Short mmCIF file of C-alpha atoms in Angstrom, two decimals:
data_model
loop_
_atom_site.label_atom_id
_atom_site.label_comp_id
_atom_site.label_asym_id
_atom_site.label_seq_id
_atom_site.Cartn_x
_atom_site.Cartn_y
_atom_site.Cartn_z
CA MET A 28 -23.09 -15.74 -38.29
CA ASN A 29 -25.44 -12.87 -38.86
CA ARG A 30 -28.40 -15.29 -39.86
CA ALA A 31 -27.72 -17.24 -36.67
CA ARG A 32 -27.81 -14.02 -34.59
CA ALA A 33 -31.05 -12.90 -36.28
CA THR A 34 -32.70 -16.21 -35.69
CA LEU A 35 -31.72 -16.26 -32.04
CA ALA A 36 -33.07 -12.68 -31.76
CA ALA A 37 -36.31 -13.72 -33.27
CA LEU A 38 -36.71 -16.63 -30.91
CA LEU A 39 -36.13 -14.43 -27.87
CA LEU A 40 -38.69 -11.84 -29.17
CA VAL A 41 -41.27 -14.62 -29.15
CA CYS A 42 -40.76 -14.48 -25.29
CA LEU A 43 -40.52 -10.72 -24.94
CA PHE A 44 -43.27 -8.14 -25.13
CA PRO A 45 -43.06 -4.54 -24.19
CA VAL A 46 -42.84 -4.29 -20.32
CA PRO A 47 -43.26 -1.58 -17.84
CA ALA A 48 -41.02 -1.34 -14.76
CA PHE A 49 -41.67 -5.07 -14.22
CA PRO A 50 -41.57 -6.10 -10.62
CA GLY A 51 -38.35 -7.80 -9.63
CA ASN A 52 -34.76 -7.10 -8.32
CA GLY A 53 -33.66 -4.06 -10.44
CA LEU A 54 -33.86 -4.98 -14.02
CA ASN A 55 -34.04 -8.69 -13.17
CA MET A 56 -37.25 -10.60 -12.53
CA MET A 57 -37.68 -11.83 -9.02
CA GLY A 58 -37.91 -15.47 -9.92
CA PHE A 59 -37.97 -17.98 -12.77
CA GLY A 60 -40.66 -20.54 -12.99
CA THR A 61 -43.72 -20.99 -10.87
CA GLU A 62 -41.84 -22.88 -7.96
CA SER A 63 -39.15 -20.22 -7.79
CA VAL A 64 -41.79 -17.31 -7.81
CA GLY A 65 -44.27 -19.08 -5.64
CA MET A 66 -41.49 -19.41 -2.92
CA GLY A 67 -40.51 -15.65 -3.24
CA GLY A 68 -37.57 -16.17 -5.27
CA ALA A 69 -35.79 -18.35 -2.67
CA ASP A 70 -34.74 -21.03 -5.19
CA LEU A 71 -30.90 -21.54 -4.97
CA ALA A 72 -31.20 -24.57 -2.65
CA VAL A 73 -34.44 -25.82 -4.27
CA ALA A 74 -33.74 -25.57 -8.02
CA ARG A 75 -35.48 -28.66 -9.04
CA ASP A 76 -36.97 -28.05 -12.42
CA THR A 77 -35.54 -26.74 -15.83
CA THR A 78 -35.69 -23.14 -14.80
CA ALA A 79 -32.64 -23.93 -12.56
CA MET A 80 -30.57 -23.20 -15.67
CA ASN A 81 -31.22 -19.53 -14.87
CA THR A 82 -31.06 -19.62 -11.04
CA ASN A 83 -28.67 -22.39 -10.06
CA PRO A 84 -27.57 -24.56 -12.90
CA ALA A 85 -26.41 -27.42 -10.69
CA GLY A 86 -30.09 -27.93 -9.88
CA ILE A 87 -31.00 -29.70 -13.20
CA THR A 88 -29.43 -32.77 -11.96
CA GLN A 89 -32.45 -33.19 -9.96
CA VAL A 90 -34.58 -33.66 -13.15
CA PRO A 91 -34.43 -37.35 -13.96
CA GLY A 92 -34.51 -38.40 -17.60
CA SER A 93 -35.81 -35.63 -19.68
CA GLY A 94 -37.65 -32.55 -18.60
CA LEU A 95 -39.63 -29.83 -20.43
CA ASP A 96 -41.09 -26.70 -18.84
CA MET A 97 -43.22 -24.33 -20.69
CA TYR A 98 -43.82 -21.03 -18.75
CA GLY A 99 -45.69 -17.91 -19.14
CA ALA A 100 -46.65 -14.88 -17.18
CA LEU A 101 -49.31 -12.11 -17.41
CA ALA A 102 -48.64 -8.91 -15.57
CA TYR A 103 -51.05 -6.02 -14.82
CA PRO A 104 -49.90 -2.66 -13.28
CA LEU A 105 -52.43 -1.86 -10.45
CA SER A 106 -50.55 1.55 -10.14
CA VAL A 107 -47.67 2.78 -12.29
CA VAL A 108 -47.80 6.45 -11.98
CA HIS A 109 -45.81 9.53 -12.75
CA ARG A 110 -46.56 12.87 -11.06
CA ASP A 111 -44.89 16.16 -11.14
CA ARG A 112 -45.17 19.96 -10.67
CA PHE A 113 -46.59 20.54 -14.17
CA GLY A 114 -49.88 18.89 -13.19
CA ASN A 115 -49.25 15.30 -14.39
CA ASP A 116 -50.81 12.38 -12.69
CA ALA A 117 -50.41 9.84 -15.29
CA GLU A 118 -50.91 6.18 -15.55
CA VAL A 119 -48.89 3.98 -17.87
CA SER A 120 -50.53 3.21 -21.24
CA ASN A 121 -49.04 -0.20 -21.63
CA ARG A 122 -51.37 -1.86 -19.18
CA LEU A 123 -51.04 -5.66 -19.98
CA ILE A 124 -47.76 -7.42 -20.30
CA VAL A 125 -47.24 -11.02 -21.55
CA LEU A 126 -43.86 -12.87 -20.98
CA GLY A 127 -42.88 -16.41 -21.92
CA SER A 128 -39.92 -18.85 -21.14
CA GLY A 129 -39.13 -22.51 -21.50
CA GLY A 130 -36.43 -24.96 -20.68
CA TYR A 131 -35.45 -28.56 -21.69
CA THR A 132 -32.96 -30.76 -19.95
CA ARG A 133 -31.82 -34.31 -20.53
CA GLN A 134 -29.93 -36.82 -18.27
CA LEU A 135 -27.28 -38.55 -20.49
CA GLY A 136 -28.26 -42.24 -19.81
CA ASP A 137 -28.01 -43.15 -16.16
CA GLY A 138 -24.87 -41.15 -15.75
CA PRO A 139 -23.98 -38.05 -13.64
CA VAL A 140 -24.18 -35.58 -16.64
CA THR A 141 -27.29 -33.58 -17.34
CA MET A 142 -27.44 -31.13 -20.22
CA GLY A 143 -30.06 -28.48 -21.22
CA ILE A 144 -31.03 -25.27 -22.90
CA GLY A 145 -33.55 -22.55 -21.73
CA PHE A 146 -35.05 -19.51 -23.17
CA PHE A 147 -35.96 -16.92 -20.52
CA ALA A 148 -37.45 -13.37 -20.40
CA GLN A 149 -34.76 -12.12 -18.10
CA GLY A 150 -36.51 -8.80 -17.20
CA GLY A 151 -36.25 -5.20 -18.28
CA ALA A 152 -37.93 -1.93 -17.53
CA GLY A 153 -39.83 0.87 -19.22
CA ASN A 154 -43.05 2.89 -19.18
CA VAL A 155 -45.30 4.43 -21.76
CA PHE A 156 -46.81 7.82 -20.84
CA LYS A 157 -48.80 9.51 -23.48
CA ASN A 158 -49.93 13.01 -23.64
CA LEU A 159 -47.97 14.37 -20.67
CA ALA A 160 -47.80 18.11 -20.00
CA THR A 161 -44.10 19.03 -20.75
CA PRO A 162 -42.18 21.82 -19.18
CA PHE A 163 -42.08 23.61 -22.53
CA GLY A 164 -45.95 24.15 -22.84
CA THR A 165 -46.70 21.23 -25.18
CA ARG A 166 -48.31 17.77 -24.53
CA ASP A 167 -46.23 14.98 -25.66
CA GLU A 168 -45.24 11.24 -25.23
CA LEU A 169 -42.48 10.11 -22.75
CA SER A 170 -41.72 6.31 -23.21
CA SER A 171 -39.05 3.65 -23.02
CA GLN A 172 -39.26 -0.21 -23.55
CA PHE A 173 -36.12 -1.84 -22.51
CA ARG A 174 -36.31 -5.59 -22.93
CA ILE A 175 -33.76 -8.41 -21.95
CA GLY A 176 -34.00 -11.95 -23.00
CA LYS A 177 -31.57 -14.89 -22.40
CA VAL A 178 -30.58 -18.23 -23.88
CA THR A 179 -28.79 -20.66 -21.36
CA PRO A 180 -27.04 -23.72 -22.73
CA THR A 181 -26.12 -25.65 -19.60
CA VAL A 182 -24.36 -28.67 -18.21
CA ALA A 183 -24.37 -30.07 -14.83
CA TYR A 184 -22.49 -32.91 -13.12
CA LYS A 185 -23.62 -34.97 -10.16
CA VAL A 186 -20.29 -35.55 -8.30
CA ASN A 187 -21.93 -37.88 -5.74
CA ASP A 188 -25.24 -38.22 -3.87
CA SER A 189 -24.47 -34.99 -2.06
CA LEU A 190 -22.73 -32.66 -4.40
CA SER A 191 -23.72 -31.33 -7.90
CA LEU A 192 -22.07 -28.63 -9.95
CA GLY A 193 -23.43 -26.75 -12.92
CA VAL A 194 -22.30 -24.03 -15.52
CA SER A 195 -24.50 -22.25 -18.06
CA LEU A 196 -23.42 -19.94 -20.69
CA GLN A 197 -25.58 -16.77 -20.65
CA VAL A 198 -26.39 -15.41 -24.19
CA VAL A 199 -28.27 -12.16 -23.59
CA TYR A 200 -30.22 -10.23 -26.19
CA THR A 201 -31.58 -6.80 -25.42
CA ASP A 202 -33.38 -4.01 -27.39
CA ILE A 203 -34.75 -0.59 -26.78
CA ARG A 204 -37.25 1.81 -28.03
CA GLN A 205 -37.54 5.17 -26.55
CA LYS A 206 -39.35 8.51 -26.96
CA ALA A 207 -38.44 11.74 -25.06
CA PHE A 208 -41.08 14.28 -26.08
CA PRO A 209 -40.42 13.73 -29.92
CA GLU A 210 -42.97 16.28 -31.12
CA THR A 211 -41.52 19.14 -29.02
CA SER A 212 -38.72 21.51 -30.22
CA VAL A 213 -37.81 24.58 -28.30
CA PHE A 214 -34.96 27.13 -28.98
CA ASP A 215 -34.42 29.79 -26.41
CA PRO A 216 -31.37 31.99 -27.14
CA VAL A 217 -31.79 34.05 -24.14
CA ASP A 218 -32.08 31.05 -21.66
CA PRO A 219 -30.11 28.23 -23.37
CA ALA A 220 -31.32 25.88 -20.44
CA ARG A 221 -34.82 26.32 -21.86
CA THR A 222 -33.79 24.86 -25.24
CA PHE A 223 -35.07 21.30 -25.94
CA PHE A 224 -35.05 19.19 -28.97
CA GLY A 225 -37.18 15.99 -28.59
CA THR A 226 -35.84 12.67 -29.53
CA GLU A 227 -36.83 9.14 -30.58
CA VAL A 228 -34.66 6.10 -30.55
CA LYS A 229 -35.45 3.07 -32.84
CA GLY A 230 -34.08 -0.11 -33.88
CA MET A 231 -31.30 -0.56 -31.38
CA ASP A 232 -30.25 -4.04 -30.00
CA GLY A 233 -27.28 -6.22 -29.30
CA PHE A 234 -26.06 -9.46 -27.61
CA GLY A 235 -24.06 -9.88 -24.53
CA TYR A 236 -22.30 -13.03 -23.18
CA GLY A 237 -21.41 -14.39 -19.76
CA VAL A 238 -21.46 -17.43 -17.55
CA LYS A 239 -23.40 -18.56 -14.37
CA LEU A 240 -21.87 -21.11 -11.97
CA GLY A 241 -23.95 -23.13 -9.38
CA ALA A 242 -23.35 -25.69 -6.71
CA LEU A 243 -25.85 -27.76 -4.66
CA TYR A 244 -24.86 -29.66 -1.59
CA LYS A 245 -27.03 -32.08 0.45
CA VAL A 246 -25.93 -31.81 3.90
CA SER A 247 -28.44 -34.41 5.10
CA ASP A 248 -31.86 -35.62 4.25
CA ARG A 249 -33.37 -32.62 5.72
CA LEU A 250 -30.75 -29.75 4.77
CA THR A 251 -29.51 -28.50 1.34
CA VAL A 252 -27.36 -25.62 0.58
CA GLY A 253 -27.15 -23.85 -2.69
CA ALA A 254 -25.00 -21.27 -4.20
CA ALA A 255 -24.69 -19.43 -7.55
CA TYR A 256 -22.43 -16.84 -9.20
CA THR A 257 -23.24 -14.74 -12.35
CA GLY A 258 -20.58 -12.80 -14.15
CA LYS A 259 -21.04 -9.28 -15.35
CA MET A 260 -22.44 -8.92 -18.90
CA SER A 261 -22.18 -6.02 -21.13
CA LEU A 262 -25.29 -5.08 -23.03
CA PRO A 263 -24.24 -3.32 -26.33
CA LEU A 264 -27.05 -1.53 -27.97
CA ARG A 265 -26.01 -0.69 -31.60
CA GLY A 266 -27.47 -0.41 -35.20
CA GLY A 267 -30.24 2.01 -34.45
CA LYS A 268 -31.19 5.49 -35.45
CA VAL A 269 -32.15 8.57 -33.49
CA ILE A 270 -34.64 11.19 -34.80
CA VAL A 271 -33.97 14.60 -33.30
CA ASN A 272 -36.68 17.29 -33.56
CA MET A 273 -34.70 20.39 -34.58
CA THR A 274 -37.75 22.16 -36.11
CA SER A 275 -37.29 25.21 -33.95
CA VAL A 276 -34.04 26.00 -35.53
CA GLY A 277 -35.29 25.39 -38.96
CA LEU A 278 -33.74 21.90 -39.52
CA GLY A 279 -36.99 19.83 -39.13
CA LYS A 280 -36.58 16.26 -37.81
CA VAL A 281 -33.18 15.11 -38.17
CA THR A 282 -32.34 11.35 -38.47
CA TYR A 283 -28.99 10.01 -37.28
CA SER A 284 -28.56 6.76 -38.97
CA ASP A 285 -25.66 5.38 -36.84
CA ALA A 286 -26.65 5.34 -33.18
CA ARG A 287 -25.78 3.36 -30.13
CA ILE A 288 -26.01 3.43 -26.27
CA GLU A 289 -22.82 2.77 -24.22
CA GLY A 290 -22.54 1.92 -20.64
CA MET A 291 -25.53 -0.65 -20.08
CA SER A 292 -24.63 -4.01 -18.26
CA LEU A 293 -26.17 -6.73 -16.30
CA PRO A 294 -24.39 -6.97 -12.90
CA GLN A 295 -22.34 -9.75 -11.37
CA GLU A 296 -24.36 -11.56 -8.70
CA PHE A 297 -23.64 -13.99 -5.83
CA GLY A 298 -26.17 -15.80 -3.75
CA VAL A 299 -26.32 -18.51 -0.99
CA GLY A 300 -29.48 -20.29 0.08
CA ILE A 301 -30.65 -22.99 2.32
CA ALA A 302 -33.53 -25.51 2.09
CA VAL A 303 -34.82 -27.26 5.16
CA ARG A 304 -37.35 -30.24 5.41
CA VAL A 305 -38.74 -29.20 8.63
CA VAL A 306 -41.20 -32.12 8.87
CA LYS A 307 -41.99 -34.61 6.06
CA PRO A 308 -44.58 -32.39 4.13
CA LEU A 309 -42.99 -28.94 4.80
CA LEU A 310 -40.03 -27.46 2.97
CA PHE A 311 -38.61 -23.96 4.06
CA SER A 312 -36.08 -21.93 2.00
CA ALA A 313 -34.21 -18.93 2.54
CA GLU A 314 -31.45 -17.00 0.60
CA VAL A 315 -29.57 -13.71 0.34
CA ASN A 316 -28.22 -12.42 -3.07
CA TRP A 317 -25.72 -9.56 -3.72
CA ILE A 318 -26.36 -7.79 -6.84
CA ASP A 319 -23.58 -5.46 -8.11
CA TRP A 320 -25.65 -2.87 -9.78
CA SER A 321 -23.06 -0.06 -8.69
CA GLY A 322 -20.48 -1.79 -10.98
CA ALA A 323 -22.89 -2.28 -13.95
CA LEU A 324 -25.00 0.94 -14.18
CA LYS A 325 -22.95 4.23 -13.74
CA THR A 326 -23.40 6.31 -16.86
CA SER A 327 -25.03 5.56 -20.20
CA THR A 328 -24.25 7.61 -23.33
CA LEU A 329 -26.32 7.88 -26.47
CA ARG A 330 -24.05 8.50 -29.42
CA ALA A 331 -25.25 9.33 -32.80
CA SER A 332 -23.73 10.27 -36.18
CA ASN A 333 -24.40 10.52 -39.84
CA PRO A 334 -27.35 12.96 -39.86
CA ASP A 335 -29.44 13.11 -42.97
CA ASN A 336 -29.28 17.04 -42.84
CA PRO A 337 -25.80 18.40 -43.40
CA ALA A 338 -26.68 21.51 -41.51
CA ALA A 339 -27.37 19.49 -38.40
CA PRO A 340 -24.32 18.83 -35.80
CA PRO A 341 -22.38 15.77 -37.47
CA THR A 342 -22.44 13.86 -34.02
CA LEU A 343 -24.39 13.76 -30.80
CA ALA A 344 -23.20 12.50 -27.32
CA LEU A 345 -25.96 12.57 -24.67
CA PRO A 346 -24.79 11.19 -21.39
CA SER A 347 -27.03 10.07 -18.48
CA THR A 348 -25.99 9.63 -14.95
CA LEU A 349 -27.29 6.35 -13.42
CA ASN A 350 -25.12 5.53 -10.46
CA TRP A 351 -27.21 2.69 -9.36
CA ARG A 352 -26.42 1.26 -6.00
CA ASP A 353 -25.87 -2.34 -5.04
CA GLN A 354 -28.86 -4.53 -3.90
CA TYR A 355 -28.95 -7.19 -1.13
CA VAL A 356 -31.97 -9.20 -1.80
CA PHE A 357 -33.50 -11.36 0.95
CA ALA A 358 -36.02 -14.17 0.06
CA VAL A 359 -37.93 -16.73 2.11
CA GLY A 360 -40.27 -19.30 0.99
CA ALA A 361 -42.18 -22.46 2.04
CA ALA A 362 -43.80 -25.42 0.29
CA TYR A 363 -46.29 -27.87 1.81
CA ASP A 364 -47.26 -31.18 0.28
CA LEU A 365 -50.96 -31.41 0.66
CA THR A 366 -51.08 -34.92 -0.96
CA GLU A 367 -48.67 -36.97 -3.16
CA LYS A 368 -50.02 -35.00 -6.11
CA ALA A 369 -50.88 -31.46 -4.73
CA ILE A 370 -48.44 -28.87 -3.27
CA LEU A 371 -48.89 -25.25 -1.95
CA ARG A 372 -46.25 -22.55 -1.88
CA ALA A 373 -45.77 -19.05 -0.35
CA GLY A 374 -42.91 -16.64 -0.33
CA TYR A 375 -41.59 -13.12 0.53
CA ASN A 376 -38.85 -11.12 -1.31
CA TYR A 377 -37.17 -7.73 -0.38
CA GLY A 378 -34.71 -5.90 -2.39
CA ARG A 379 -34.00 -2.16 -1.83
CA ASN A 380 -34.67 0.06 -4.65
CA PRO A 381 -31.31 0.40 -6.38
CA ILE A 382 -31.91 3.85 -8.01
CA PRO A 383 -30.80 6.99 -5.98
CA ALA A 384 -33.42 9.72 -5.99
CA GLY A 385 -30.94 12.06 -7.68
CA THR A 386 -30.91 9.78 -10.96
CA LEU A 387 -34.31 8.32 -11.04
CA SER A 388 -36.23 8.69 -14.18
CA PRO A 389 -39.75 7.81 -15.40
CA LEU A 390 -38.07 6.20 -18.24
CA LEU A 391 -36.28 3.57 -16.20
CA ASP A 392 -37.66 3.15 -12.73
CA PRO A 393 -37.87 -0.33 -11.34
CA ILE A 394 -38.49 0.89 -7.89
CA GLY A 395 -40.68 -2.05 -6.40
CA GLU A 396 -39.14 -3.37 -3.09
CA GLN A 397 -41.41 -5.82 -1.35
CA THR A 398 -43.02 -8.65 -3.05
CA VAL A 399 -45.36 -11.36 -1.48
CA THR A 400 -46.17 -14.66 -3.48
CA PHE A 401 -48.22 -17.71 -3.17
CA GLY A 402 -48.96 -20.63 -5.61
CA GLY A 403 -49.41 -24.31 -5.95
CA GLY A 404 -49.12 -27.21 -8.37
CA TYR A 405 -50.77 -30.57 -9.22
CA SER A 406 -49.33 -33.69 -10.74
CA PHE A 407 -51.88 -35.36 -13.15
CA SER A 408 -49.45 -38.12 -13.72
CA LYS A 409 -45.71 -39.07 -13.45
CA ARG A 410 -45.18 -37.29 -16.84
CA TRP A 411 -47.36 -34.28 -16.52
CA GLN A 412 -47.60 -31.51 -13.90
CA ALA A 413 -49.17 -27.99 -13.94
CA ASN A 414 -48.22 -25.08 -11.55
CA ALA A 415 -49.28 -21.67 -10.96
CA ALA A 416 -48.15 -18.68 -8.83
CA VAL A 417 -49.23 -15.08 -8.15
CA GLU A 418 -46.74 -12.29 -7.43
CA TYR A 419 -47.83 -9.12 -5.84
CA THR A 420 -45.42 -6.20 -5.54
CA LEU A 421 -46.51 -3.83 -2.81
CA LYS A 422 -47.05 -0.21 -3.74
CA ASN A 423 -43.97 1.99 -3.42
CA ARG A 424 -43.57 5.71 -3.99
CA VAL A 425 -40.39 7.60 -4.50
CA LYS A 426 -39.99 11.31 -4.71
CA TYR A 427 -37.03 12.58 -6.59
CA ASP A 428 -35.15 15.64 -8.11
CA ASN A 429 -33.05 14.45 -11.05
CA PRO A 430 -31.21 17.58 -12.59
CA GLU A 431 -30.78 15.86 -16.03
CA ILE A 432 -34.41 15.62 -16.71
CA PRO A 433 -36.92 18.67 -16.94
CA PHE A 434 -39.52 17.85 -14.20
CA GLY A 435 -37.96 19.89 -11.39
CA PRO A 436 -38.04 19.13 -7.63
CA GLY A 437 -41.02 17.03 -6.25
CA ALA A 438 -41.44 14.62 -9.13
CA GLU A 439 -42.94 11.38 -8.10
CA GLU A 440 -42.95 7.69 -9.36
CA GLU A 441 -45.39 5.05 -8.01
CA GLN A 442 -45.40 1.38 -8.68
CA GLU A 443 -47.74 -1.47 -7.63
CA VAL A 444 -48.03 -4.58 -9.86
CA ILE A 445 -49.64 -8.12 -9.82
CA VAL A 446 -48.43 -11.03 -11.97
CA VAL A 447 -49.96 -14.32 -12.65
CA HIS A 448 -47.56 -17.13 -13.64
CA LEU A 449 -48.44 -20.65 -15.11
CA MET A 450 -46.24 -23.44 -16.08
CA LEU A 451 -46.91 -26.87 -17.65
CA SER A 452 -44.27 -29.47 -17.21
CA ARG A 453 -43.51 -32.94 -18.73
CA ARG A 454 -41.06 -35.53 -17.50
CA TRP A 455 -40.10 -38.82 -19.18
#
């Protein structure tokens, strides 16, 4: 079992690279696959390639025979900036991000059942700010890289020509690396609030499990309705170590070899969408999704024990208030068939920033709200297709005052990101 888990984690890490606050809906990416992204994430009632396993699993019944999609994305932060009253005006250091995903489905004979499996970079968050001016008179690094990958074994059943149902098992892998001014150590017996021990988190990961249910109903030749529900998934982060800089009290850097983070989850979601064939070449889609962040991210706690210095505290418990709020995500998209082989797409996606100003942190700040997209595809033959999409998250700035971090009032985070998506598809 341990070997299988390690193999699965290695496969997912092939898809995941360190990401900044990647544009999307909270910790989730806005869409999966070039059609989904190109239409602004309005995919629930379209869902006609293998990436439907991670959007609306009923949609894979629309992939005849066997289907294979290999998908990649390249993101560049045009502006991901942290500013504060200590003079910082810092751009992230992790400037180029590569993500990969893929899916395979197969219809069982000419029957109503289609099965498949997908590997997806689900999302994540995190920034790397090097050489920040700290409130303690030092210059140090503040960084977090929180990555989420997913495997989706899926089965879908075509009940009749109008109705399809699908279910996918959601196997989620996540890991985290984090530095909070690790070279800084300050002890102030007169003003304990000024005491600070820098920390570094390493080697913490874990698996979570859940299900996604989907339905696709063809009302007429012109109108299709889609819906999907995803259950809440706990994201246990264990097996790591925490290095705490206690140099200012004469203990040096203390390594706690048994560390974990509690309280992290992916939320339950529910969405409904429609797709309308307005005229023969033009398809319009729209959807609304509810994402229950308030039930998933309330408080996280870093717990650590087994220090390598017996004079250090035997255990640590460092809570962080999150109190994320729910998102209602609205998406619209369109696809226009230029010819039998060429197609154009465009879309718009809006999801309010789920993080309150009182709990925002530069370590975890997916604050993008509005995204515009466009793209297209070309079929070289009945077997091979290539698709591309461009995703642009409009600049958003948030001022905040989080009492649990030492930046004081007036801190500001800014985000503006562009992403290029490419997908190569084969059908047979």
